[in-house]
Amino acid sequence: MMDNIRLVEVGPRDGLQNEARPLSVEDRILMIEGLVAAGLRSIEAGSFVSPKWVPQMAGSAEVLAALPKRDGLDFPVLVPNMKGFEAAHAAGAGEIAIFASASESFSQKNINCSIAESFERFEPVMDAARQAGIRVRGYVSCVLGCPYEGEVAVSAVVKVAERLHRMGCYEISLGDTIGVGTPKAAAAMARAVAGEVPMDRLALHEHNTYGQALANIYACLEAGVRVFDASVGGLGGCPYAKGATGNVATEELVYMLEGMGVATGVDLPALCRVALDTCARLGREPISPITRIIAAKG
Ligand code: HMG
Ligand code: MG
């Protein structure tokens, strides 16, 4: 029943975009190569956003260009507008992700425009991606709460998700940007979106700020979601969502899934070693206590 689960590793993007100490292009390539060796197959590799806004993601073109090109390996990158698309295309991106928000205030703070304006920016990106044969993933932020507005109506989430799907995104990642969701709310939100977008097109993107990420994932798994974003070492956060911490740690998610009999294809000790190496370069500890325990065993 649960053998069709897909993991999307967002560590090299979400994990690094908010760190005080930026990682060099070389270190980001090493990190991604380590993740590939550990068995991850879909790894968000960077962002083509303004380096004035997110300096940590500068050099994403060099990162992308250095990565292995093999069937079955995807390295999506974030693209907010045509300028970002052109740079990502020139760097050889095979997959991009556009990112919208269910909350007006977060849209303004994060990408400096309204939700409606963001869709005006996405239209030409979708057209150009279609012509170039580039797959597009779509994010919806603030699906379970907004750092500026608090509660976000499920109807607003459904509307944005449906629009991204209708304009051609192959998958919609539902972002609990500040990790405020709890399991029943998360599952209800996913089911509501699945009323408009097929369940097998949905992904859940959990931040773990309030320690609810795995519980929310489990609830959404039971509701039928099969794709989950996670970040090695539990790194992550958004510079425009103050106080939000990292994504669910990939190693904790893999541990849970494997324990439930779901084969993830991930070598857990190898993944934990990538987490420790990356955290050492960042000068911080991995979020989860299991990272060191598993790495020591492996
Ligand atoms: P803006 O200032 O409104 O844009 O920013 P602009 O078109 O007026 O351009 C201003 C300057 O930026 C110009 O440069 C442009 O050339 C440049 P200047 O003339 O001042 O030297 N510029 C760019 N440079 C490089 N790449 C580009 C680009 N576009 C314009 N693509 C913009 C609008 C979207 C660019 C800006 O707001 C931005 O970069 N925001 C960054 C947002 C971001 O990366 N946030 C974090 C990722 S989203 C997230 O974490 C949530 C997620 O994880 C899901 C979840 O958890 O919910 C995905
Ligand atoms: Mg995020």
Short mmCIF file of C-alpha atoms and ligand atoms in Angstrom, two decimals:
data_model
loop_
_atom_site.label_atom_id
_atom_site.label_comp_id
_atom_site.label_asym_id
_atom_site.label_seq_id
_atom_site.Cartn_x
_atom_site.Cartn_y
_atom_site.Cartn_z
CA MET A 1 0.00 0.00 0.00
CA MET A 2 2.82 2.37 0.82
CA ASP A 3 5.52 1.35 -1.62
CA ASN A 4 5.03 4.36 -3.88
CA ILE A 5 6.41 6.97 -1.50
CA ARG A 6 8.75 9.62 -2.88
CA LEU A 7 11.09 11.79 -0.84
CA VAL A 8 12.20 15.21 -1.99
CA GLU A 9 15.38 16.31 -0.24
CA VAL A 10 15.32 20.09 0.21
CA GLY A 11 18.43 20.45 2.41
CA PRO A 12 20.74 22.09 -0.13
CA ARG A 13 18.07 24.77 -0.74
CA ASP A 14 15.66 25.23 2.19
CA GLY A 15 18.30 23.84 4.56
CA LEU A 16 20.97 26.35 3.61
CA GLN A 17 19.02 29.47 2.58
CA ASN A 18 18.64 30.72 6.15
CA GLU A 19 22.02 29.78 7.65
CA ALA A 20 24.17 32.53 9.13
CA ARG A 21 27.29 30.94 7.62
CA PRO A 22 26.84 30.46 3.86
CA LEU A 23 28.30 27.29 2.36
CA SER A 24 30.63 27.67 -0.61
CA VAL A 25 29.66 26.31 -4.02
CA GLU A 26 32.20 23.48 -3.52
CA ASP A 27 30.71 22.49 -0.15
CA ARG A 28 27.18 22.56 -1.60
CA ILE A 29 28.28 20.25 -4.44
CA LEU A 30 29.90 17.88 -1.91
CA MET A 31 26.71 17.89 0.16
CA ILE A 32 24.53 17.04 -2.85
CA GLU A 33 26.93 14.33 -4.05
CA GLY A 34 26.75 12.83 -0.56
CA LEU A 35 22.95 12.87 -0.70
CA VAL A 36 23.00 11.15 -4.11
CA ALA A 37 25.40 8.51 -2.73
CA ALA A 38 23.03 8.00 0.23
CA GLY A 39 20.24 7.15 -2.22
CA LEU A 40 18.20 10.35 -2.52
CA ARG A 41 16.87 10.78 -6.05
CA SER A 42 15.15 14.16 -5.99
CA ILE A 43 17.30 16.86 -4.44
CA GLU A 44 16.51 20.57 -4.52
CA ALA A 45 19.86 22.04 -5.48
CA GLY A 46 19.46 25.82 -5.15
CA SER A 47 17.48 28.95 -5.96
CA PHE A 48 17.59 31.41 -8.82
CA VAL A 49 16.38 34.31 -6.72
CA SER A 50 17.94 37.69 -6.08
CA PRO A 51 21.30 37.27 -4.29
CA LYS A 52 20.49 40.53 -2.52
CA TRP A 53 17.48 38.83 -0.95
CA VAL A 54 19.03 35.41 -0.30
CA PRO A 55 22.84 35.61 -0.52
CA GLN A 56 23.19 31.99 0.66
CA MET A 57 21.85 30.78 -2.70
CA ALA A 58 24.26 32.80 -4.86
CA GLY A 59 26.23 30.50 -7.16
CA SER A 60 23.33 28.08 -7.73
CA ALA A 61 24.20 28.01 -11.44
CA GLU A 62 27.69 26.68 -10.66
CA VAL A 63 26.23 24.12 -8.25
CA LEU A 64 23.73 22.87 -10.82
CA ALA A 65 26.26 22.72 -13.64
CA ALA A 66 28.58 20.50 -11.57
CA LEU A 67 25.96 17.87 -10.69
CA PRO A 68 25.73 14.46 -12.37
CA LYS A 69 23.14 14.14 -15.13
CA ARG A 70 21.58 10.69 -14.97
CA ASP A 71 18.15 9.25 -15.58
CA GLY A 72 16.25 9.03 -12.34
CA LEU A 73 18.13 11.88 -10.69
CA ASP A 74 16.35 15.23 -10.40
CA PHE A 75 17.78 18.50 -9.13
CA PRO A 76 14.92 21.01 -9.01
CA VAL A 77 15.74 24.68 -8.34
CA LEU A 78 13.54 27.55 -7.15
CA VAL A 79 12.56 30.16 -9.74
CA PRO A 80 10.45 33.25 -8.85
CA ASN A 81 10.25 34.98 -12.23
CA MET A 82 11.53 35.04 -15.85
CA LYS A 83 14.94 36.32 -14.85
CA GLY A 84 15.34 33.30 -12.60
CA PHE A 85 13.97 30.99 -15.28
CA GLU A 86 16.44 32.19 -17.88
CA ALA A 87 19.37 31.69 -15.52
CA ALA A 88 18.14 28.23 -14.44
CA HIS A 89 17.59 27.18 -18.05
CA ALA A 90 21.06 28.40 -19.04
CA ALA A 91 22.52 26.37 -16.15
CA GLY A 92 20.85 23.23 -17.51
CA ALA A 93 17.96 22.85 -15.05
CA GLY A 94 15.67 19.92 -15.89
CA GLU A 95 13.17 20.82 -13.21
CA ILE A 96 12.20 24.07 -11.52
CA ALA A 97 9.86 25.02 -8.70
CA ILE A 98 7.72 28.13 -8.60
CA PHE A 99 6.55 29.27 -5.18
CA ALA A 100 3.27 30.93 -4.28
CA SER A 101 1.64 31.60 -0.94
CA ALA A 102 -1.82 31.11 0.51
CA SER A 103 -1.29 34.26 2.57
CA GLU A 104 -1.12 37.76 1.06
CA SER A 105 1.28 39.13 3.69
CA PHE A 106 3.75 36.28 3.27
CA SER A 107 3.65 36.70 -0.51
CA GLN A 108 4.53 40.39 -0.08
CA LYS A 109 7.37 39.74 2.37
CA ASN A 110 8.82 36.75 0.53
CA ILE A 111 8.61 37.75 -3.13
CA ASN A 112 7.59 41.40 -2.93
CA CYS A 113 4.25 41.06 -4.72
CA SER A 114 0.63 40.03 -4.16
CA ILE A 115 -0.62 36.51 -4.82
CA ALA A 116 -2.31 37.73 -8.02
CA GLU A 117 0.89 39.43 -9.20
CA SER A 118 2.88 36.29 -8.44
CA PHE A 119 0.67 34.33 -10.83
CA GLU A 120 1.25 36.99 -13.50
CA ARG A 121 4.98 36.35 -13.05
CA PHE A 122 4.49 32.57 -13.17
CA GLU A 123 2.51 32.51 -16.46
CA PRO A 124 5.48 33.27 -18.75
CA VAL A 125 7.69 30.97 -16.66
CA MET A 126 5.24 28.11 -17.24
CA ASP A 127 5.11 28.84 -20.98
CA ALA A 128 8.89 28.98 -21.28
CA ALA A 129 9.32 25.82 -19.19
CA ARG A 130 6.82 23.95 -21.36
CA GLN A 131 8.70 24.98 -24.50
CA ALA A 132 12.04 23.97 -22.99
CA GLY A 133 10.72 20.63 -21.71
CA ILE A 134 11.40 21.58 -18.10
CA ARG A 135 9.14 20.11 -15.41
CA VAL A 136 7.64 22.52 -12.92
CA ARG A 137 6.78 21.85 -9.30
CA GLY A 138 4.59 24.35 -7.44
CA TYR A 139 4.82 25.33 -3.78
CA VAL A 140 2.07 26.80 -1.67
CA SER A 141 3.41 28.44 1.50
CA CYS A 142 1.58 29.04 4.77
CA VAL A 143 -0.87 26.18 4.29
CA LEU A 144 -1.37 25.74 8.05
CA GLY A 145 -0.62 29.24 9.26
CA CYS A 146 1.19 32.46 8.40
CA PRO A 147 3.88 34.27 10.40
CA TYR A 148 2.14 37.61 9.72
CA GLU A 149 -1.56 36.74 9.55
CA GLY A 150 -1.89 33.76 11.87
CA GLU A 151 -4.66 31.47 10.68
CA VAL A 152 -4.97 30.81 6.97
CA ALA A 153 -8.28 29.64 5.50
CA VAL A 154 -8.16 26.18 3.93
CA SER A 155 -10.15 27.63 1.03
CA ALA A 156 -7.24 29.98 0.27
CA VAL A 157 -4.84 27.03 0.19
CA VAL A 158 -7.14 25.04 -2.11
CA LYS A 159 -7.48 28.01 -4.47
CA VAL A 160 -3.73 28.58 -4.88
CA ALA A 161 -2.95 24.84 -5.15
CA GLU A 162 -5.66 24.31 -7.77
CA ARG A 163 -4.40 27.25 -9.80
CA LEU A 164 -0.80 26.01 -9.76
CA HIS A 165 -1.98 22.56 -10.84
CA ARG A 166 -4.23 23.95 -13.58
CA MET A 167 -1.39 26.04 -14.99
CA GLY A 168 0.72 22.89 -15.40
CA CYS A 169 2.68 22.11 -12.23
CA TYR A 170 3.15 18.33 -12.10
CA GLU A 171 3.19 18.33 -8.31
CA ILE A 172 2.00 20.73 -5.62
CA SER A 173 4.04 20.89 -2.44
CA LEU A 174 1.99 22.10 0.51
CA GLY A 175 4.27 24.12 2.77
CA ASP A 176 3.77 24.36 6.51
CA THR A 177 6.27 27.21 6.39
CA ILE A 178 6.39 27.93 10.12
CA GLY A 179 5.57 24.43 11.35
CA VAL A 180 2.46 25.42 13.29
CA GLY A 181 0.20 22.67 11.94
CA THR A 182 -1.10 19.76 13.99
CA PRO A 183 -2.07 16.33 12.59
CA LYS A 184 -5.84 16.61 12.22
CA ALA A 185 -5.59 20.06 10.67
CA ALA A 186 -2.84 18.89 8.32
CA ALA A 187 -4.84 15.87 7.13
CA ALA A 188 -8.01 17.95 6.74
CA MET A 189 -6.09 20.51 4.69
CA ALA A 190 -4.60 17.80 2.44
CA ARG A 191 -8.01 16.19 1.93
CA ALA A 192 -9.54 19.56 1.06
CA VAL A 193 -6.84 20.24 -1.54
CA ALA A 194 -7.32 16.71 -2.89
CA GLY A 195 -10.90 17.71 -3.68
CA GLU A 196 -9.48 19.90 -6.47
CA VAL A 197 -6.03 18.42 -7.24
CA PRO A 198 -5.54 14.63 -7.47
CA MET A 199 -4.05 13.26 -4.24
CA ASP A 200 -1.19 11.63 -6.16
CA ARG A 201 -0.10 15.11 -7.32
CA LEU A 202 0.31 16.41 -3.75
CA ALA A 203 3.38 16.65 -1.56
CA LEU A 204 3.71 17.80 2.04
CA HIS A 205 6.51 20.19 3.04
CA GLU A 206 6.73 20.24 6.82
CA HIS A 207 8.83 22.52 8.96
CA ASN A 208 9.31 21.23 12.48
CA THR A 209 9.13 24.46 14.49
CA TYR A 210 6.58 23.11 16.97
CA GLY A 211 7.80 19.49 16.84
CA GLN A 212 4.74 18.35 14.88
CA ALA A 213 6.34 17.51 11.54
CA LEU A 214 6.45 13.69 11.79
CA ALA A 215 2.98 13.55 13.33
CA ASN A 216 1.64 15.73 10.53
CA ILE A 217 3.37 13.56 7.92
CA TYR A 218 1.89 10.42 9.45
CA ALA A 219 -1.59 11.93 9.42
CA CYS A 220 -1.21 12.99 5.78
CA LEU A 221 0.18 9.57 4.86
CA GLU A 222 -3.02 8.07 6.23
CA ALA A 223 -4.99 10.64 4.25
CA GLY A 224 -3.24 9.46 1.06
CA VAL A 225 -0.31 11.84 0.50
CA ARG A 226 2.71 9.96 -0.88
CA VAL A 227 5.37 12.62 -1.46
CA PHE A 228 7.23 14.27 1.41
CA ASP A 229 9.85 17.01 1.46
CA ALA A 230 12.55 16.77 4.11
CA SER A 231 15.92 18.28 4.90
CA VAL A 232 19.05 16.40 5.94
CA GLY A 233 20.05 17.29 9.50
CA GLY A 234 16.70 19.04 9.98
CA LEU A 235 18.27 22.18 8.53
CA GLY A 236 16.10 24.89 7.09
CA GLY A 237 13.95 27.93 7.47
CA CYS A 238 12.84 30.85 5.44
CA PRO A 239 14.49 34.26 5.85
CA TYR A 240 11.04 35.83 5.41
CA ALA A 241 9.38 33.68 8.09
CA LYS A 242 11.19 34.73 11.25
CA GLY A 243 11.31 32.13 14.01
CA ALA A 244 10.59 29.23 11.67
CA THR A 245 13.05 26.39 12.10
CA GLY A 246 14.12 23.59 9.83
CA ASN A 247 12.21 21.05 7.82
CA VAL A 248 11.55 17.60 9.17
CA ALA A 249 14.96 15.87 9.29
CA THR A 250 15.28 13.43 6.38
CA GLU A 251 16.95 10.89 8.68
CA GLU A 252 13.98 10.95 11.10
CA LEU A 253 11.51 10.57 8.24
CA VAL A 254 13.48 7.70 6.69
CA TYR A 255 13.72 6.02 10.11
CA MET A 256 9.97 6.26 10.58
CA LEU A 257 9.12 5.02 7.08
CA GLU A 258 11.56 2.11 7.15
CA GLY A 259 10.18 1.14 10.56
CA MET A 260 6.74 1.05 8.98
CA GLY A 261 8.01 -1.33 6.29
CA VAL A 262 8.32 1.31 3.56
CA ALA A 263 11.45 0.88 1.46
CA THR A 264 12.94 4.33 0.84
CA GLY A 265 16.13 3.28 -0.94
CA VAL A 266 18.08 5.51 1.44
CA ASP A 267 21.21 4.33 3.26
CA LEU A 268 20.47 5.79 6.69
CA PRO A 269 24.01 5.78 8.16
CA ALA A 270 25.36 7.38 4.97
CA LEU A 271 22.62 10.02 5.14
CA CYS A 272 23.49 10.74 8.78
CA ARG A 273 27.13 11.19 7.85
CA VAL A 274 26.11 13.80 5.25
CA ALA A 275 24.08 15.52 7.98
CA LEU A 276 27.06 15.58 10.35
CA ASP A 277 29.53 16.77 7.69
CA THR A 278 27.17 19.53 6.57
CA CYS A 279 26.41 20.62 10.12
CA ALA A 280 30.13 20.69 10.92
CA ARG A 281 30.74 23.00 7.95
CA LEU A 282 27.90 25.22 9.16
CA GLY A 283 29.25 25.24 12.70
CA ARG A 284 26.12 23.83 14.27
CA GLU A 285 24.69 20.61 15.69
CA PRO A 286 22.17 18.48 13.79
CA ILE A 287 18.68 19.08 15.11
CA SER A 288 17.91 15.43 15.82
CA PRO A 289 19.68 13.33 18.46
CA ILE A 290 19.34 10.23 16.24
CA THR A 291 21.77 11.62 13.65
CA ARG A 292 24.86 10.91 15.77
CA ILE A 293 23.50 7.61 17.10
CA ILE A 294 22.83 6.18 13.63
CA ALA A 295 26.05 7.54 12.11
CA ALA A 296 28.04 5.87 14.93
CA LYS A 297 26.37 2.49 14.25
CA GLY A 298 26.77 2.60 10.47
P1 HMG B 1 11.96 42.57 -6.49
O1 HMG B 1 12.90 43.52 -5.82
O2 HMG B 1 10.50 42.84 -6.38
O3 HMG B 1 12.32 42.33 -8.03
O4 HMG B 1 12.24 41.11 -5.95
P2 HMG B 1 12.66 43.25 -9.22
O5 HMG B 1 12.19 42.52 -10.43
O6 HMG B 1 12.17 44.64 -8.96
O7 HMG B 1 14.25 43.27 -9.24
C1 HMG B 1 15.06 43.83 -8.20
C2 HMG B 1 16.49 43.40 -8.35
O8 HMG B 1 16.60 41.98 -8.21
C3 HMG B 1 17.09 43.72 -9.71
O9 HMG B 1 18.49 43.90 -9.52
C4 HMG B 1 16.87 42.43 -10.47
O10 HMG B 1 17.77 42.26 -11.53
C5 HMG B 1 17.12 41.41 -9.40
P3 HMG B 1 19.15 45.35 -9.36
O11 HMG B 1 18.73 46.10 -10.58
O12 HMG B 1 18.58 45.93 -8.08
O13 HMG B 1 20.61 45.06 -9.27
N1 HMG B 1 16.41 40.14 -9.66
C6 HMG B 1 17.01 38.94 -9.69
N2 HMG B 1 18.29 38.56 -9.53
C7 HMG B 1 18.56 37.24 -9.63
N3 HMG B 1 17.62 36.31 -9.89
C8 HMG B 1 16.34 36.65 -10.05
C9 HMG B 1 16.00 38.02 -9.96
N4 HMG B 1 14.82 38.68 -10.07
C10 HMG B 1 15.10 39.98 -9.89
N5 HMG B 1 15.41 35.71 -10.27
C11 HMG B 1 12.29 38.73 -6.09
C12 HMG B 1 11.50 39.99 -6.38
C13 HMG B 1 11.34 37.55 -6.25
C14 HMG B 1 13.44 38.63 -7.05
C15 HMG B 1 12.82 38.81 -4.64
O14 HMG B 1 11.74 39.08 -3.80
C16 HMG B 1 13.50 37.54 -4.17
O15 HMG B 1 14.52 37.14 -4.70
N6 HMG B 1 12.96 36.91 -3.12
C17 HMG B 1 13.59 35.72 -2.54
C18 HMG B 1 12.52 34.84 -2.03
C19 HMG B 1 13.12 33.55 -1.50
O16 HMG B 1 14.05 32.97 -2.04
N7 HMG B 1 12.54 33.06 -0.36
C20 HMG B 1 12.92 31.82 0.18
C21 HMG B 1 12.41 30.67 -0.64
S1 HMG B 1 10.65 30.37 -0.46
C22 HMG B 1 10.54 29.32 0.93
O17 HMG B 1 11.50 29.13 1.61
C23 HMG B 1 9.25 28.60 1.18
C24 HMG B 1 9.29 27.12 0.73
O18 HMG B 1 10.34 26.42 1.37
C25 HMG B 1 7.97 26.44 1.06
C26 HMG B 1 7.55 26.64 2.52
O19 HMG B 1 8.31 26.32 3.44
O20 HMG B 1 6.41 27.14 2.68
C27 HMG B 1 9.50 27.01 -0.77
MG MG B 2 10.30 25.62 3.35
#
